[in-house]
């Protein structure tokens, strides 16, 4: 055609606005082989006490103590002690990465992987990675992740979305009691000492936490992350963490095939993602009846959870979860180029949309504390 390709005074595409980069989340885009995921190894641990104070040791670790299996079923009243023996953590306090940064600061000089390993790593909470893994299948709750690069390392810290904040502040009393019941179950299943006994007469204080710090790698992304661990099984076949750790969960008793299907599709996905990341091999579920009593227990092996949905067209696929997470980490690595602890890229996602990104400086989004930046700069 005459004139085709001829350069005009202004080509129309010069007038198009630059499209901001974004990352799609559709599961179909992330099918394919399971990516490389290094067997997670524990680098260390820390504890938070009843006052939420940090200690660089395992003092808050509890010991798996299931009820005797002498033919009787358990009968745990999960509502016992609510609300009089409940000390909930103050959720107004935004802790961000602080406790994990405390651990990193204390151990930066003697991290395995050689000098410079940390500079190439991503540092975050396990719970943030769990949200990334489940994103391709999530239809309800969005998220925001703040990212900063400092001395090479990429730090990722979740920001509570306005919707999540609204939900937290208007949480119905029944949901608050349900949260308590999850912690109460831990008390029925854990002892303070190996071989000790449980003490359901005590308080439930959710300030107390034991956190494992792990090293792994997803594709070419070295990872340093920490996750709260419920207990250690002193009788586990492998005494080495994280293989000896046990995750405890509660869930509604199921009575119909529809209820089971929905449990496998939604809950098992979250349980799998959370425990697969740190290499926790077993999740022990307590099933509660409508009166709030756990009358049956079932152990789910993390590596076998996918089998429940393998032949389900509407099930989840671990490869999709891990490939999406790897794609997000690459997206973040390529976006956060400048090394500056005061510069923050905010990645935002709502179900049905791609992940978008915005740029911010200093408060309120900057999350690497001055005490950390200054100590690391020494
Ligand atoms: O401030 C925040 N927005 C958050 C703080 C969100 C998520 C976690 N945290 C804190 C946790 O308290 C813990 O100290 O970060 C640390 C490690 O968290 P994680 O292991 O990365 O988090 P996740 O995998 O989401 O949760 C593990 C456990 C939960 O067990 P269940 O079985 O419910 O998944 O950590 C507990 C809870 O027992 N947990 C919390 N405890 C107090 N406050 C919170 C929270 N906001 N979130 C999870
Ligand atoms: Ca738990």
Short mmCIF file of C-alpha atoms and ligand atoms in Angstrom, two decimals:
data_model
loop_
_atom_site.label_atom_id
_atom_site.label_comp_id
_atom_site.label_asym_id
_atom_site.label_seq_id
_atom_site.Cartn_x
_atom_site.Cartn_y
_atom_site.Cartn_z
CA UNK A 1 0.00 0.00 0.00
CA UNK A 2 1.26 3.43 -0.80
CA UNK A 3 2.32 5.34 2.30
CA UNK A 4 2.27 2.30 4.58
CA UNK A 5 5.08 2.47 7.09
CA UNK A 6 5.87 6.03 6.13
CA UNK A 7 7.00 8.02 9.12
CA UNK A 8 4.56 10.77 9.94
CA UNK A 9 5.30 13.84 12.03
CA UNK A 10 4.15 12.01 15.12
CA UNK A 11 3.57 8.27 15.14
CA UNK A 12 0.40 7.47 17.08
CA UNK A 13 2.21 5.10 19.46
CA UNK A 14 4.40 7.96 20.61
CA UNK A 15 1.25 9.44 22.08
CA UNK A 16 0.24 6.26 23.93
CA UNK A 17 0.85 6.52 27.65
CA UNK A 18 3.60 4.22 28.89
CA UNK A 19 1.88 1.15 30.26
CA UNK A 20 2.85 0.46 33.85
CA UNK A 21 4.18 -3.09 34.17
CA UNK A 22 1.83 -5.57 35.81
CA UNK A 23 1.75 -9.30 36.48
CA UNK A 24 -1.24 -11.49 35.58
CA UNK A 25 -2.32 -14.19 38.04
CA UNK A 26 -4.45 -16.57 35.93
CA UNK A 27 -3.62 -20.19 36.85
CA UNK A 28 -3.47 -21.25 33.18
CA UNK A 29 -0.45 -18.99 32.64
CA UNK A 30 1.57 -20.80 35.30
CA UNK A 31 0.93 -24.44 34.43
CA UNK A 32 4.02 -26.42 33.51
CA UNK A 33 6.71 -28.32 35.32
CA UNK A 34 7.29 -27.80 39.04
CA UNK A 35 10.13 -25.29 39.47
CA UNK A 36 13.29 -25.93 41.46
CA UNK A 37 12.69 -25.54 45.20
CA UNK A 38 15.67 -26.16 47.48
CA UNK A 39 14.96 -28.42 50.45
CA UNK A 40 14.45 -25.85 53.24
CA UNK A 41 17.08 -25.91 55.96
CA UNK A 42 16.81 -24.25 59.35
CA UNK A 43 19.34 -21.47 59.94
CA UNK A 44 18.13 -20.70 63.45
CA UNK A 45 15.13 -19.65 65.45
CA UNK A 46 13.79 -17.10 67.88
CA UNK A 47 10.99 -16.73 70.38
CA UNK A 48 8.53 -14.04 71.38
CA UNK A 49 7.46 -14.09 75.02
CA UNK A 50 4.15 -13.28 76.74
CA UNK A 51 5.02 -9.56 76.44
CA UNK A 52 5.91 -10.03 72.75
CA UNK A 53 9.59 -9.50 73.52
CA UNK A 54 12.20 -11.04 71.23
CA UNK A 55 14.64 -13.71 72.45
CA UNK A 56 17.20 -15.32 70.18
CA UNK A 57 16.46 -18.83 71.42
CA UNK A 58 13.84 -21.62 71.42
CA UNK A 59 12.22 -20.84 74.79
CA UNK A 60 8.73 -20.64 73.28
CA UNK A 61 9.01 -23.98 71.45
CA UNK A 62 6.39 -26.48 72.56
CA UNK A 63 6.28 -30.26 72.32
CA UNK A 64 3.72 -32.30 70.41
CA UNK A 65 1.68 -34.25 72.94
CA UNK A 66 -1.31 -35.95 71.28
CA UNK A 67 -3.93 -37.67 73.48
CA UNK A 68 -3.44 -41.44 74.04
CA UNK A 69 -4.82 -43.53 71.18
CA UNK A 70 -6.48 -46.16 73.37
CA UNK A 71 -9.58 -46.38 71.25
CA UNK A 72 -11.10 -43.29 72.80
CA UNK A 73 -11.70 -40.18 70.78
CA UNK A 74 -10.63 -36.80 72.08
CA UNK A 75 -13.14 -34.38 73.58
CA UNK A 76 -11.46 -30.95 73.56
CA UNK A 77 -13.71 -28.05 74.49
CA UNK A 78 -12.21 -25.29 72.35
CA UNK A 79 -14.43 -22.62 73.89
CA UNK A 80 -13.20 -23.30 77.41
CA UNK A 81 -11.48 -20.24 78.86
CA UNK A 82 -13.00 -17.76 76.43
CA UNK A 83 -12.81 -14.85 76.98
CA UNK A 84 -11.52 -14.83 80.60
CA UNK A 85 -8.31 -16.80 79.98
CA UNK A 86 -7.51 -15.16 76.64
CA UNK A 87 -4.70 -12.63 76.18
CA UNK A 88 -4.83 -11.71 72.51
CA UNK A 89 -1.94 -9.96 70.81
CA UNK A 90 -2.52 -6.25 70.14
CA UNK A 91 -3.23 -6.27 66.41
CA UNK A 92 -2.93 -2.47 66.15
CA UNK A 93 0.84 -2.91 66.45
CA UNK A 94 2.27 -3.31 62.96
CA UNK A 95 5.39 -5.37 63.52
CA UNK A 96 6.34 -5.66 59.87
CA UNK A 97 9.66 -7.54 59.52
CA UNK A 98 11.11 -6.26 62.81
CA UNK A 99 11.58 -9.56 64.69
CA UNK A 100 13.04 -11.26 61.66
CA UNK A 101 15.39 -8.30 61.11
CA UNK A 102 16.52 -8.67 64.73
CA UNK A 103 17.52 -12.25 63.95
CA UNK A 104 19.25 -11.28 60.67
CA UNK A 105 21.21 -8.53 62.39
CA UNK A 106 22.37 -10.91 65.09
CA UNK A 107 23.47 -13.57 62.58
CA UNK A 108 24.59 -11.58 59.52
CA UNK A 109 28.27 -12.27 60.14
CA UNK A 110 27.86 -16.05 60.27
CA UNK A 111 25.28 -16.94 57.65
CA UNK A 112 25.95 -20.05 55.58
CA UNK A 113 26.09 -19.74 51.80
CA UNK A 114 29.26 -17.70 51.86
CA UNK A 115 29.92 -13.97 51.95
CA UNK A 116 27.44 -12.12 49.84
CA UNK A 117 24.73 -14.77 50.14
CA UNK A 118 22.42 -12.36 51.97
CA UNK A 119 23.00 -9.65 49.35
CA UNK A 120 21.46 -11.95 46.73
CA UNK A 121 18.58 -13.15 48.87
CA UNK A 122 14.94 -12.25 49.46
CA UNK A 123 14.01 -11.76 53.13
CA UNK A 124 10.38 -12.07 54.21
CA UNK A 125 7.86 -13.90 56.41
CA UNK A 126 6.69 -17.36 55.40
CA UNK A 127 3.09 -16.10 55.66
CA UNK A 128 3.75 -13.58 52.87
CA UNK A 129 5.07 -16.33 50.60
CA UNK A 130 2.01 -18.44 51.45
CA UNK A 131 -0.20 -15.64 50.14
CA UNK A 132 1.82 -15.53 46.92
CA UNK A 133 1.53 -19.30 46.45
CA UNK A 134 -2.26 -19.25 46.78
CA UNK A 135 -2.85 -16.09 44.71
CA UNK A 136 -3.75 -17.82 41.40
CA UNK A 137 -6.65 -19.56 43.22
CA UNK A 138 -7.72 -16.82 45.63
CA UNK A 139 -11.13 -15.26 44.89
CA UNK A 140 -11.79 -13.32 48.08
CA UNK A 141 -8.88 -11.50 49.66
CA UNK A 142 -6.37 -9.22 47.95
CA UNK A 143 -2.98 -8.24 49.36
CA UNK A 144 -0.34 -5.56 49.33
CA UNK A 145 3.37 -6.27 49.64
CA UNK A 146 5.91 -3.52 50.19
CA UNK A 147 9.39 -4.10 48.76
CA UNK A 148 12.72 -2.36 49.36
CA UNK A 149 16.24 -3.20 48.28
CA UNK A 150 19.02 -2.62 50.79
CA UNK A 151 22.65 -3.77 50.43
CA UNK A 152 21.48 -5.97 47.56
CA UNK A 153 18.88 -7.87 49.58
CA UNK A 154 15.23 -7.59 48.58
CA UNK A 155 12.93 -7.27 51.59
CA UNK A 156 9.20 -7.99 51.29
CA UNK A 157 6.77 -6.87 54.00
CA UNK A 158 3.00 -7.12 53.90
CA UNK A 159 0.82 -4.04 54.27
CA UNK A 160 -2.66 -4.49 55.68
CA UNK A 161 -5.15 -3.53 52.95
CA UNK A 162 -7.92 -1.07 53.87
CA UNK A 163 -10.45 -3.89 53.37
CA UNK A 164 -8.52 -6.20 55.70
CA UNK A 165 -8.31 -3.43 58.30
CA UNK A 166 -12.07 -2.83 58.09
CA UNK A 167 -12.71 -6.54 58.51
CA UNK A 168 -10.37 -6.73 61.50
CA UNK A 169 -12.02 -3.76 63.23
CA UNK A 170 -15.56 -5.07 62.61
CA UNK A 171 -14.75 -8.75 63.22
CA UNK A 172 -17.95 -10.38 64.47
CA UNK A 173 -17.78 -11.86 68.01
CA UNK A 174 -18.28 -15.37 66.64
CA UNK A 175 -15.20 -15.00 64.41
CA UNK A 176 -13.16 -13.70 67.36
CA UNK A 177 -14.13 -16.78 69.36
CA UNK A 178 -13.26 -18.99 66.39
CA UNK A 179 -9.76 -17.47 66.32
CA UNK A 180 -9.40 -18.26 70.03
CA UNK A 181 -10.47 -21.84 69.40
CA UNK A 182 -7.56 -22.39 67.02
CA UNK A 183 -5.08 -21.37 69.71
CA UNK A 184 -6.95 -23.37 72.36
CA UNK A 185 -6.47 -26.49 70.24
CA UNK A 186 -2.69 -25.92 70.37
CA UNK A 187 -2.92 -25.89 74.16
CA UNK A 188 -4.69 -29.28 74.18
CA UNK A 189 -2.02 -30.75 71.89
CA UNK A 190 1.24 -29.30 73.24
CA UNK A 191 3.35 -29.58 76.37
CA UNK A 192 5.97 -27.11 77.54
CA UNK A 193 8.60 -29.85 77.99
CA UNK A 194 9.43 -32.96 75.98
CA UNK A 195 7.46 -35.84 77.49
CA UNK A 196 5.51 -33.37 79.64
CA UNK A 197 1.74 -33.12 79.81
CA UNK A 198 -0.68 -30.57 78.45
CA UNK A 199 -2.28 -27.93 80.67
CA UNK A 200 -5.62 -26.69 79.34
CA UNK A 201 -6.23 -24.77 82.60
CA UNK A 202 -3.69 -22.10 81.66
CA UNK A 203 -4.09 -18.88 79.72
CA UNK A 204 -4.04 -18.62 75.95
CA UNK A 205 -1.58 -15.82 75.19
CA UNK A 206 -1.12 -15.20 71.46
CA UNK A 207 1.86 -12.93 72.03
CA UNK A 208 3.94 -16.06 72.57
CA UNK A 209 5.48 -17.48 69.41
CA UNK A 210 8.31 -19.73 68.31
CA UNK A 211 9.68 -18.90 64.87
CA UNK A 212 11.99 -20.97 62.72
CA UNK A 213 14.32 -19.15 60.30
CA UNK A 214 14.82 -21.03 57.07
CA UNK A 215 16.93 -20.95 53.97
CA UNK A 216 15.66 -22.15 50.61
CA UNK A 217 15.69 -21.18 46.95
CA UNK A 218 12.87 -20.95 44.41
CA UNK A 219 14.28 -21.08 40.89
CA UNK A 220 17.14 -18.59 40.98
CA UNK A 221 15.79 -16.72 44.03
CA UNK A 222 17.65 -17.47 47.26
CA UNK A 223 15.23 -17.12 50.18
CA UNK A 224 15.59 -16.35 53.87
CA UNK A 225 12.23 -16.48 55.61
CA UNK A 226 10.77 -17.14 59.02
CA UNK A 227 7.58 -18.86 60.04
CA UNK A 228 5.81 -19.53 63.29
CA UNK A 229 6.02 -23.21 64.27
CA UNK A 230 3.38 -24.75 66.55
CA UNK A 231 5.44 -27.58 68.03
CA UNK A 232 8.18 -30.17 67.63
CA UNK A 233 7.46 -33.90 67.73
CA UNK A 234 10.08 -35.42 70.05
CA UNK A 235 9.23 -38.83 68.53
CA UNK A 236 9.52 -37.78 64.88
CA UNK A 237 11.48 -40.25 62.71
CA UNK A 238 13.91 -37.44 61.82
CA UNK A 239 14.94 -35.27 64.76
CA UNK A 240 16.36 -32.59 62.49
CA UNK A 241 14.26 -29.46 61.99
CA UNK A 242 12.16 -28.69 60.05
CA UNK A 243 11.31 -32.43 59.60
CA UNK A 244 10.33 -32.79 63.26
CA UNK A 245 7.94 -29.82 63.29
CA UNK A 246 4.16 -30.25 63.37
CA UNK A 247 1.55 -27.75 62.24
CA UNK A 248 -1.77 -27.79 64.11
CA UNK A 249 -5.08 -26.79 62.54
CA UNK A 250 -8.76 -26.93 63.33
CA UNK A 251 -11.57 -27.33 60.85
CA UNK A 252 -15.32 -27.98 60.86
CA UNK A 253 -16.41 -31.62 61.00
CA UNK A 254 -17.44 -32.71 57.52
CA UNK A 255 -20.57 -34.73 56.84
CA UNK A 256 -21.21 -34.49 53.09
CA UNK A 257 -19.18 -35.06 49.92
CA UNK A 258 -19.72 -31.38 49.07
CA UNK A 259 -18.17 -30.28 52.36
CA UNK A 260 -15.18 -32.55 51.76
CA UNK A 261 -14.68 -31.30 48.22
CA UNK A 262 -14.68 -27.70 49.38
CA UNK A 263 -12.24 -28.55 52.21
CA UNK A 264 -9.81 -30.14 49.73
CA UNK A 265 -10.12 -27.23 47.28
CA UNK A 266 -9.80 -24.30 49.70
CA UNK A 267 -8.40 -25.28 53.08
CA UNK A 268 -5.94 -27.97 52.00
CA UNK A 269 -4.44 -25.51 49.49
CA UNK A 270 -3.68 -23.05 52.30
CA UNK A 271 -2.43 -25.78 54.61
CA UNK A 272 -0.21 -27.21 51.87
CA UNK A 273 1.28 -23.83 50.88
CA UNK A 274 2.00 -22.84 54.49
CA UNK A 275 3.72 -26.10 55.44
CA UNK A 276 5.40 -26.93 52.13
CA UNK A 277 7.38 -23.67 52.17
CA UNK A 278 9.28 -24.42 55.42
CA UNK A 279 9.34 -28.20 54.87
CA UNK A 280 7.00 -29.06 57.73
CA UNK A 281 5.99 -32.65 56.88
CA UNK A 282 2.75 -33.08 58.86
CA UNK A 283 -0.37 -31.09 59.62
CA UNK A 284 -2.52 -32.43 62.45
CA UNK A 285 -6.14 -31.40 62.09
CA UNK A 286 -8.68 -31.32 64.88
CA UNK A 287 -12.25 -31.49 63.58
CA UNK A 288 -14.71 -29.54 65.70
CA UNK A 289 -18.43 -30.14 66.00
CA UNK A 290 -21.01 -27.32 66.04
CA UNK A 291 -20.66 -27.13 69.86
CA UNK A 292 -16.94 -26.36 69.52
CA UNK A 293 -15.59 -29.73 70.66
CA UNK A 294 -12.80 -31.53 68.81
CA UNK A 295 -13.83 -35.18 68.71
CA UNK A 296 -11.52 -36.44 65.98
CA UNK A 297 -7.95 -35.88 64.80
CA UNK A 298 -6.40 -36.58 61.43
CA UNK A 299 -2.80 -36.22 60.29
CA UNK A 300 -2.34 -34.90 56.76
CA UNK A 301 1.05 -35.41 55.15
CA UNK A 302 2.03 -32.17 53.39
CA UNK A 303 3.48 -34.07 50.43
CA UNK A 304 0.22 -36.01 49.97
CA UNK A 305 -2.26 -33.12 50.14
CA UNK A 306 -2.26 -32.57 46.38
CA UNK A 307 -3.57 -36.13 45.89
CA UNK A 308 -6.99 -35.02 47.20
CA UNK A 309 -7.40 -32.63 44.23
CA UNK A 310 -5.17 -34.21 41.58
CA UNK A 311 -8.18 -35.44 39.58
CA UNK A 312 -10.41 -32.45 40.38
CA UNK A 313 -10.90 -30.05 37.44
CA UNK A 314 -11.51 -27.26 39.95
CA UNK A 315 -8.67 -28.26 42.23
CA UNK A 316 -5.31 -26.55 42.75
CA UNK A 317 -1.91 -27.42 41.35
CA UNK A 318 1.34 -26.99 43.31
CA UNK A 319 3.25 -26.19 40.10
CA UNK A 320 0.94 -23.26 39.38
CA UNK A 321 1.44 -21.93 42.93
CA UNK A 322 5.23 -22.19 42.79
CA UNK A 323 5.56 -20.91 39.20
CA UNK A 324 3.44 -17.89 40.03
CA UNK A 325 5.50 -17.19 43.14
CA UNK A 326 8.72 -17.43 41.11
CA UNK A 327 7.24 -15.09 38.49
CA UNK A 328 6.26 -12.59 41.18
CA UNK A 329 9.74 -12.69 42.73
CA UNK A 330 11.30 -12.03 39.30
CA UNK A 331 8.81 -9.21 38.73
CA UNK A 332 9.75 -7.69 42.10
CA UNK A 333 13.51 -8.15 41.50
CA UNK A 334 13.21 -6.37 38.15
CA UNK A 335 11.04 -3.57 39.55
CA UNK A 336 13.02 -2.75 42.69
CA UNK A 337 16.28 -1.81 41.02
CA UNK A 338 17.51 1.09 43.18
CA UNK A 339 19.25 0.15 46.40
CA UNK A 340 17.63 2.46 48.94
CA UNK A 341 15.95 1.49 52.24
CA UNK A 342 13.73 4.59 52.06
CA UNK A 343 12.35 3.72 48.63
CA UNK A 344 9.36 1.37 48.62
CA UNK A 345 7.55 -0.33 45.78
CA UNK A 346 4.04 -1.31 46.76
CA UNK A 347 2.72 -4.36 44.94
CA UNK A 348 -1.06 -4.52 45.07
CA UNK A 349 -3.37 -7.30 44.07
CA UNK A 350 -7.16 -7.76 44.04
CA UNK A 351 -8.83 -10.99 42.87
CA UNK A 352 -9.66 -10.89 39.17
CA UNK A 353 -6.93 -8.34 38.39
CA UNK A 354 -3.21 -8.42 37.71
CA UNK A 355 -0.61 -7.38 40.30
CA UNK A 356 0.15 -3.67 39.94
CA UNK A 357 2.91 -1.56 41.45
CA UNK A 358 3.37 1.98 42.78
CA UNK A 359 6.42 3.85 44.03
CA UNK A 360 6.72 5.55 47.46
CA UNK A 361 9.35 7.20 49.62
CA UNK A 362 9.66 7.27 53.44
CA UNK A 363 6.63 7.19 55.76
CA UNK A 364 4.17 5.56 55.90
CA UNK A 365 5.36 2.80 53.58
CA UNK A 366 9.10 2.59 54.32
CA UNK A 367 9.49 -0.42 56.62
CA UNK A 368 13.21 -1.01 57.20
CA UNK A 369 13.77 0.52 60.65
CA UNK A 370 16.56 3.03 61.26
CA UNK A 371 18.10 0.79 63.93
CA UNK A 372 18.46 -1.94 61.31
CA UNK A 373 19.76 0.26 58.50
CA UNK A 374 22.29 1.95 60.80
CA UNK A 375 23.56 -1.28 62.37
CA UNK A 376 23.91 -2.90 58.93
CA UNK A 377 25.80 0.13 57.63
CA UNK A 378 28.46 -0.08 60.39
O1 LIG B 1 1.35 -8.20 61.77
C1 LIG B 1 0.95 -8.91 60.88
N1 LIG B 1 0.17 -8.38 59.92
C2 LIG B 1 1.29 -10.34 60.82
C3 LIG B 1 2.15 -10.84 61.74
C4 LIG B 1 0.71 -11.19 59.76
C5 LIG B 1 1.22 -12.53 59.78
C6 LIG B 1 2.09 -12.95 60.75
N2 LIG B 1 2.53 -12.14 61.72
C7 LIG B 1 3.50 -12.58 62.69
C8 LIG B 1 3.14 -13.79 63.47
O2 LIG B 1 2.51 -13.50 64.67
C9 LIG B 1 4.51 -14.40 63.73
O3 LIG B 1 5.15 -13.77 64.81
O4 LIG B 1 4.62 -12.95 61.93
C10 LIG B 1 5.27 -14.07 62.52
C11 LIG B 1 5.40 -15.27 61.61
O5 LIG B 1 4.33 -15.40 60.87
P1 LIG B 1 4.19 -16.50 59.71
O6 LIG B 1 4.47 -17.84 60.24
O7 LIG B 1 4.91 -16.03 58.54
O8 LIG B 1 2.62 -16.30 59.48
P2 LIG B 1 1.51 -17.31 59.02
O9 LIG B 1 2.07 -18.48 58.30
O10 LIG B 1 0.50 -16.48 58.33
O11 LIG B 1 0.85 -17.78 60.37
C12 LIG B 1 1.42 -18.75 61.20
C13 LIG B 1 0.81 -18.67 62.57
C14 LIG B 1 -0.71 -18.75 62.57
O12 LIG B 1 -1.10 -20.09 62.64
P3 LIG B 1 -2.33 -20.62 61.75
O13 LIG B 1 -2.39 -22.08 62.05
O14 LIG B 1 -3.52 -19.84 62.17
O15 LIG B 1 -1.91 -20.36 60.32
O16 LIG B 1 1.14 -17.43 63.16
C15 LIG B 1 0.04 -16.98 63.94
C16 LIG B 1 -1.06 -18.00 63.83
O17 LIG B 1 -0.98 -18.86 64.94
N3 LIG B 1 -0.34 -15.68 63.41
C17 LIG B 1 -0.48 -14.61 64.15
N4 LIG B 1 -0.32 -14.42 65.45
C18 LIG B 1 -0.53 -13.19 65.91
N5 LIG B 1 -0.89 -12.15 65.12
C19 LIG B 1 -0.84 -13.58 63.26
C20 LIG B 1 -1.05 -12.31 63.80
N6 LIG B 1 -1.40 -11.28 63.02
N7 LIG B 1 -0.90 -14.08 62.02
C21 LIG B 1 -0.60 -15.35 62.13
CA1 LIG B 2 -1.43 -23.53 63.47
#
